[in-house]
């Protein structure tokens, strides 16, 4: 993943609000443009992995920007979300992904991503403190030499605290940018986003 000169996109393509209107989802067009910009910088052989795909808005955005490997993990525990709906939305908007259905933590601990090199990781699932911290820790064995970790809802106190504790314990991770969301006067960034750069450091 080309992390060095990654820049947060300034303007969202009109495709994103249109698609979001149709698909529905817990995001803003800017968030979709952000994951797409990150996915577009993946390098051959790398994967985009997303935990929490719901109806597919962020997954469609990212997978349209990256022809290579894309993995969506969801247990479809949230109302209105289902595998069938996700597959239909992906097909309708020209996205693609391998969908791994189940609890993200069990799947990651069980080696579900074995053999993959994850260049972009988007975490948008359970946001309690423990899950958030585990969601960052458990992806580490699969990360590419350089990777971007994007965490949604970073305005929330428990998410913010988990990110801070993760950064404090993991010297290979450094926060590249923090985009405040609606509670910080920027509703265009939903509930806030944290962008973390990972450097395997060999
Ligand atoms: C906020 S939604 C994701 C929104 C999506 N990224 C979008 O663009 O609209 C969170 C999703 O995480 C899933 N989820 C929550 N806890 C999970 C877990 N432990 N394992 C797998 N998926 C989980 C829910 O089923 C839900 O679909």
mmCIF file of C-alpha atoms and ligand atoms in Angstrom:
data_model
loop_
_atom_site.group_PDB
_atom_site.id
_atom_site.type_symbol
_atom_site.label_atom_id
_atom_site.label_comp_id
_atom_site.label_asym_id
_atom_site.label_seq_id
_atom_site.Cartn_x
_atom_site.Cartn_y
_atom_site.Cartn_z
ATOM 1 C CA UNK A 1 0.000 0.000 0.000
ATOM 2 C CA UNK A 2 1.364 3.401 -0.949
ATOM 3 C CA UNK A 3 0.864 5.124 2.383
ATOM 4 C CA UNK A 4 3.510 7.864 2.250
ATOM 5 C CA UNK A 5 1.684 10.565 0.319
ATOM 6 C CA UNK A 6 -1.866 9.459 1.003
ATOM 7 C CA UNK A 7 -4.213 12.414 1.076
ATOM 8 C CA UNK A 8 -7.772 12.679 2.278
ATOM 9 C CA UNK A 9 -9.935 13.359 -0.795
ATOM 10 C CA UNK A 10 -11.355 16.868 -0.753
ATOM 11 C CA UNK A 11 -14.422 16.366 -2.883
ATOM 12 C CA UNK A 12 -16.664 13.359 -3.094
ATOM 13 C CA UNK A 13 -17.639 12.196 -6.563
ATOM 14 C CA UNK A 14 -21.433 12.643 -7.085
ATOM 15 C CA UNK A 15 -21.635 8.880 -7.487
ATOM 16 C CA UNK A 16 -21.272 8.438 -3.715
ATOM 17 C CA UNK A 17 -24.302 10.462 -2.542
ATOM 18 C CA UNK A 18 -26.397 8.897 -5.282
ATOM 19 C CA UNK A 19 -25.350 5.371 -4.400
ATOM 20 C CA UNK A 20 -25.741 6.031 -0.653
ATOM 21 C CA UNK A 21 -29.280 7.308 -1.226
ATOM 22 C CA UNK A 22 -30.203 4.095 -2.971
ATOM 23 C CA UNK A 23 -28.331 1.597 -0.823
ATOM 24 C CA UNK A 24 -28.696 3.305 2.545
ATOM 25 C CA UNK A 25 -25.999 2.982 5.134
ATOM 26 C CA UNK A 26 -24.253 4.440 8.111
ATOM 27 C CA UNK A 27 -21.822 6.738 6.375
ATOM 28 C CA UNK A 28 -21.557 9.994 4.485
ATOM 29 C CA UNK A 29 -20.339 10.384 0.908
ATOM 30 C CA UNK A 30 -16.996 11.647 2.233
ATOM 31 C CA UNK A 31 -16.441 8.406 4.146
ATOM 32 C CA UNK A 32 -17.104 6.447 0.977
ATOM 33 C CA UNK A 33 -14.710 8.618 -1.012
ATOM 34 C CA UNK A 34 -12.102 8.068 1.690
ATOM 35 C CA UNK A 35 -12.193 4.260 1.608
ATOM 36 C CA UNK A 36 -12.226 4.371 -2.188
ATOM 37 C CA UNK A 37 -9.165 6.635 -2.253
ATOM 38 C CA UNK A 38 -7.357 4.271 0.095
ATOM 39 C CA UNK A 39 -8.342 1.176 -1.902
ATOM 40 C CA UNK A 40 -7.178 2.806 -5.127
ATOM 41 C CA UNK A 41 -3.647 2.921 -3.715
ATOM 42 C CA UNK A 42 -3.356 -0.778 -3.001
ATOM 43 C CA UNK A 43 -0.545 -2.654 -4.673
ATOM 44 C CA UNK A 44 -0.718 -5.938 -6.587
ATOM 45 C CA UNK A 45 -1.345 -8.906 -4.336
ATOM 46 C CA UNK A 46 -2.799 -6.835 -1.521
ATOM 47 C CA UNK A 47 -6.310 -6.971 -0.124
ATOM 48 C CA UNK A 48 -8.930 -4.512 1.032
ATOM 49 C CA UNK A 49 -10.639 -5.934 4.104
ATOM 50 C CA UNK A 50 -13.698 -4.443 5.706
ATOM 51 C CA UNK A 51 -15.310 -5.441 8.979
ATOM 52 C CA UNK A 52 -18.898 -4.255 9.006
ATOM 53 C CA UNK A 53 -20.372 -3.974 5.538
ATOM 54 C CA UNK A 54 -24.085 -3.799 6.370
ATOM 55 C CA UNK A 55 -25.879 -3.044 3.097
ATOM 56 C CA UNK A 56 -22.681 -2.456 1.183
ATOM 57 C CA UNK A 57 -22.184 1.301 0.795
ATOM 58 C CA UNK A 58 -18.527 1.404 1.850
ATOM 59 C CA UNK A 59 -17.843 -1.968 0.227
ATOM 60 C CA UNK A 60 -19.203 -0.825 -3.124
ATOM 61 C CA UNK A 61 -17.133 2.361 -2.948
ATOM 62 C CA UNK A 62 -13.904 0.545 -2.101
ATOM 63 C CA UNK A 63 -14.326 -2.363 -4.494
ATOM 64 C CA UNK A 64 -15.101 -0.122 -7.449
ATOM 65 C CA UNK A 65 -11.745 1.528 -6.798
ATOM 66 C CA UNK A 66 -9.793 -1.726 -6.579
ATOM 67 C CA UNK A 67 -10.002 -4.636 -9.016
ATOM 68 C CA UNK A 68 -7.997 -6.933 -6.760
ATOM 69 C CA UNK A 69 -8.930 -8.899 -3.670
ATOM 70 C CA UNK A 70 -11.721 -7.470 -1.509
ATOM 71 C CA UNK A 71 -13.069 -9.144 1.617
ATOM 72 C CA UNK A 72 -16.196 -8.193 3.559
ATOM 73 C CA UNK A 73 -16.776 -9.598 7.039
ATOM 74 C CA UNK A 74 -20.186 -9.253 8.641
ATOM 75 C CA UNK A 75 -22.395 -11.327 10.898
ATOM 76 C CA UNK A 76 -25.473 -9.455 9.649
ATOM 77 C CA UNK A 77 -26.584 -8.842 13.204
ATOM 78 C CA UNK A 78 -27.830 -5.346 12.436
ATOM 79 C CA UNK A 79 -31.444 -4.820 11.416
ATOM 80 C CA UNK A 80 -32.030 -4.475 7.664
ATOM 81 C CA UNK A 81 -28.655 -5.998 6.854
ATOM 82 C CA UNK A 82 -28.430 -9.420 5.224
ATOM 83 C CA UNK A 83 -26.045 -11.306 3.011
ATOM 84 C CA UNK A 84 -28.611 -11.384 0.228
ATOM 85 C CA UNK A 85 -29.108 -7.654 0.359
ATOM 86 C CA UNK A 86 -25.365 -7.034 0.386
ATOM 87 C CA UNK A 87 -24.859 -9.289 -2.635
ATOM 88 C CA UNK A 88 -27.697 -7.623 -4.514
ATOM 89 C CA UNK A 89 -26.336 -4.138 -3.846
ATOM 90 C CA UNK A 90 -22.829 -5.160 -4.861
ATOM 91 C CA UNK A 91 -24.092 -6.592 -8.132
ATOM 92 C CA UNK A 92 -26.278 -3.597 -8.823
ATOM 93 C CA UNK A 93 -23.493 -1.060 -8.401
ATOM 94 C CA UNK A 94 -20.670 -3.027 -9.950
ATOM 95 C CA UNK A 95 -18.840 -3.898 -6.742
ATOM 96 C CA UNK A 96 -17.155 -7.180 -5.904
ATOM 97 C CA UNK A 97 -16.069 -8.973 -2.729
ATOM 98 C CA UNK A 98 -15.658 -12.279 -1.028
ATOM 99 C CA UNK A 99 -18.124 -12.198 1.831
ATOM 100 C CA UNK A 100 -17.119 -13.979 5.035
ATOM 101 C CA UNK A 101 -20.220 -14.335 7.141
ATOM 102 C CA UNK A 102 -19.780 -14.655 10.882
ATOM 103 C CA UNK A 103 -18.400 -13.016 13.958
ATOM 104 C CA UNK A 104 -15.378 -10.951 12.935
ATOM 105 C CA UNK A 105 -13.380 -11.804 16.026
ATOM 106 C CA UNK A 106 -13.893 -15.529 15.680
ATOM 107 C CA UNK A 107 -13.048 -15.352 11.989
ATOM 108 C CA UNK A 108 -9.870 -13.329 12.530
ATOM 109 C CA UNK A 109 -8.721 -15.526 15.412
ATOM 110 C CA UNK A 110 -9.513 -18.602 13.345
ATOM 111 C CA UNK A 111 -7.220 -17.546 10.520
ATOM 112 C CA UNK A 112 -9.923 -16.613 8.015
ATOM 113 C CA UNK A 113 -7.574 -14.176 6.272
ATOM 114 C CA UNK A 114 -4.631 -16.589 6.128
ATOM 115 C CA UNK A 115 -2.538 -16.044 3.016
ATOM 116 C CA UNK A 116 -3.757 -12.502 2.448
ATOM 117 C CA UNK A 117 -1.768 -9.292 2.734
ATOM 118 C CA UNK A 118 -4.112 -6.588 3.861
ATOM 119 C CA UNK A 119 -3.152 -3.143 2.570
ATOM 120 C CA UNK A 120 -6.320 -1.348 3.623
ATOM 121 C CA UNK A 121 -8.403 -2.327 6.616
ATOM 122 C CA UNK A 122 -11.694 -0.591 7.300
ATOM 123 C CA UNK A 123 -13.168 -1.285 10.718
ATOM 124 C CA UNK A 124 -16.824 -0.300 11.036
ATOM 125 C CA UNK A 125 -18.367 -2.965 13.263
ATOM 126 C CA UNK A 126 -18.810 -3.330 17.034
ATOM 127 C CA UNK A 127 -17.532 -0.136 18.629
ATOM 128 C CA UNK A 128 -17.457 -0.968 22.318
ATOM 129 C CA UNK A 129 -13.987 -0.415 23.792
ATOM 130 C CA UNK A 130 -12.891 -4.069 23.895
ATOM 131 C CA UNK A 131 -14.145 -4.897 20.411
ATOM 132 C CA UNK A 132 -12.566 -1.797 18.959
ATOM 133 C CA UNK A 133 -9.193 -2.579 20.482
ATOM 134 C CA UNK A 134 -9.404 -6.235 19.432
ATOM 135 C CA UNK A 135 -10.482 -5.164 15.977
ATOM 136 C CA UNK A 136 -7.161 -3.366 15.608
ATOM 137 C CA UNK A 137 -4.987 -5.976 17.291
ATOM 138 C CA UNK A 138 -6.383 -8.982 15.452
ATOM 139 C CA UNK A 139 -5.682 -7.683 11.963
ATOM 140 C CA UNK A 140 -1.957 -7.222 12.630
ATOM 141 C CA UNK A 141 -0.777 -10.693 11.494
ATOM 142 C CA UNK A 142 -2.387 -10.141 8.110
ATOM 143 C CA UNK A 143 -1.185 -6.628 7.373
ATOM 144 C CA UNK A 144 1.042 -5.791 4.437
ATOM 145 C CA UNK A 145 4.398 -4.189 5.091
ATOM 146 C CA UNK A 146 2.689 -0.830 4.802
ATOM 147 C CA UNK A 147 -1.020 -0.492 5.346
ATOM 148 C CA UNK A 148 -3.773 1.917 6.216
ATOM 149 C CA UNK A 149 -6.215 1.191 9.017
ATOM 150 C CA UNK A 150 -9.362 3.270 8.869
ATOM 151 C CA UNK A 151 -11.651 3.348 11.894
ATOM 152 C CA UNK A 152 -15.129 4.805 11.725
ATOM 153 C CA UNK A 153 -16.995 6.570 14.541
ATOM 154 C CA UNK A 154 -13.814 7.836 16.156
ATOM 155 C CA UNK A 155 -15.694 10.713 17.803
ATOM 156 C CA UNK A 156 -17.219 8.267 20.240
ATOM 157 C CA UNK A 157 -15.424 8.324 23.575
ATOM 158 C CA UNK A 158 -14.950 4.537 23.752
ATOM 159 C CA UNK A 159 -13.626 4.365 20.192
ATOM 160 C CA UNK A 160 -11.323 7.309 20.771
ATOM 161 C CA UNK A 161 -10.001 5.669 23.951
ATOM 162 C CA UNK A 162 -9.425 2.334 22.237
ATOM 163 C CA UNK A 163 -7.530 4.020 19.402
ATOM 164 C CA UNK A 164 -5.404 5.988 21.871
ATOM 165 C CA UNK A 165 -4.563 2.843 23.838
ATOM 166 C CA UNK A 166 -3.776 0.938 20.660
ATOM 167 C CA UNK A 167 -1.435 3.660 19.407
ATOM 168 C CA UNK A 168 0.273 3.762 22.794
ATOM 169 C CA UNK A 169 0.961 0.019 22.774
ATOM 170 C CA UNK A 170 1.863 -0.403 19.103
ATOM 171 C CA UNK A 171 4.877 1.563 17.830
ATOM 172 C CA UNK A 172 4.262 0.361 14.274
ATOM 173 C CA UNK A 173 1.024 2.282 14.139
ATOM 174 C CA UNK A 174 0.749 6.055 13.902
ATOM 175 C CA UNK A 175 -2.290 8.191 13.332
ATOM 176 C CA UNK A 176 -2.033 9.977 10.004
ATOM 177 C CA UNK A 177 -5.216 11.981 10.330
ATOM 178 C CA UNK A 178 -8.244 12.389 12.530
ATOM 179 C CA UNK A 179 -11.345 13.773 10.889
ATOM 180 C CA UNK A 180 -13.878 15.011 13.401
ATOM 181 C CA UNK A 181 -17.525 14.319 12.611
ATOM 182 C CA UNK A 182 -20.843 15.921 13.431
ATOM 183 C CA UNK A 183 -20.179 16.525 17.120
ATOM 184 C CA UNK A 184 -17.091 18.457 16.094
ATOM 185 C CA UNK A 185 -18.870 20.597 13.559
ATOM 186 C CA UNK A 186 -18.267 18.344 10.558
ATOM 187 C CA UNK A 187 -21.363 16.313 9.773
ATOM 188 C CA UNK A 188 -19.848 15.565 6.369
ATOM 189 C CA UNK A 189 -17.567 13.116 8.196
ATOM 190 C CA UNK A 190 -20.398 11.290 9.928
ATOM 191 C CA UNK A 191 -19.225 10.383 13.485
ATOM 192 C CA UNK A 192 -15.546 10.963 12.794
ATOM 193 C CA UNK A 193 -12.805 8.866 11.223
ATOM 194 C CA UNK A 194 -9.308 7.910 12.276
ATOM 195 C CA UNK A 195 -6.721 7.026 9.644
ATOM 196 C CA UNK A 196 -3.792 5.029 10.973
ATOM 197 C CA UNK A 197 -0.626 4.201 9.064
ATOM 198 C CA UNK A 198 0.949 0.812 9.720
ATOM 199 C CA UNK A 199 4.592 0.198 9.053
ATOM 200 C CA UNK A 200 5.834 -3.358 9.360
ATOM 201 C CA UNK A 201 9.291 -1.939 9.777
ATOM 202 C CA UNK A 202 11.654 -4.667 8.552
HETATM 203 C C1 LIG B 1 -22.221 0.502 11.054
HETATM 204 S S1 LIG B 1 -22.624 -0.944 10.175
HETATM 205 C C2 LIG B 1 -21.522 -0.869 8.802
HETATM 206 C C3 LIG B 1 -21.855 0.237 7.851
HETATM 207 C C4 LIG B 1 -21.232 0.105 6.486
HETATM 208 N N1 LIG B 1 -19.770 0.159 6.549
HETATM 209 C C5 LIG B 1 -21.780 1.116 5.520
HETATM 210 O O1 LIG B 1 -21.024 1.609 4.673
HETATM 211 O O2 LIG B 1 -22.980 1.408 5.584
HETATM 212 C C6 LIG B 1 -21.926 -2.184 11.214
HETATM 213 C C7 LIG B 1 -22.005 -3.602 10.677
HETATM 214 O O3 LIG B 1 -21.151 -4.403 11.500
HETATM 215 C C8 LIG B 1 -21.743 -5.671 11.671
HETATM 216 N N2 LIG B 1 -21.188 -6.262 12.901
HETATM 217 C C9 LIG B 1 -21.356 -5.838 14.174
HETATM 218 N N3 LIG B 1 -20.676 -6.622 15.032
HETATM 219 C C10 LIG B 1 -20.065 -7.570 14.284
HETATM 220 C C11 LIG B 1 -19.213 -8.669 14.589
HETATM 221 N N4 LIG B 1 -18.852 -8.962 15.843
HETATM 222 N N5 LIG B 1 -18.750 -9.435 13.559
HETATM 223 C C12 LIG B 1 -19.115 -9.159 12.287
HETATM 224 N N6 LIG B 1 -19.905 -8.120 11.946
HETATM 225 C C13 LIG B 1 -20.384 -7.340 12.932
HETATM 226 C C14 LIG B 1 -23.232 -5.414 11.703
HETATM 227 O O4 LIG B 1 -23.971 -6.555 11.323
HETATM 228 C C15 LIG B 1 -23.384 -4.258 10.710
HETATM 229 O O5 LIG B 1 -23.727 -4.721 9.430
#
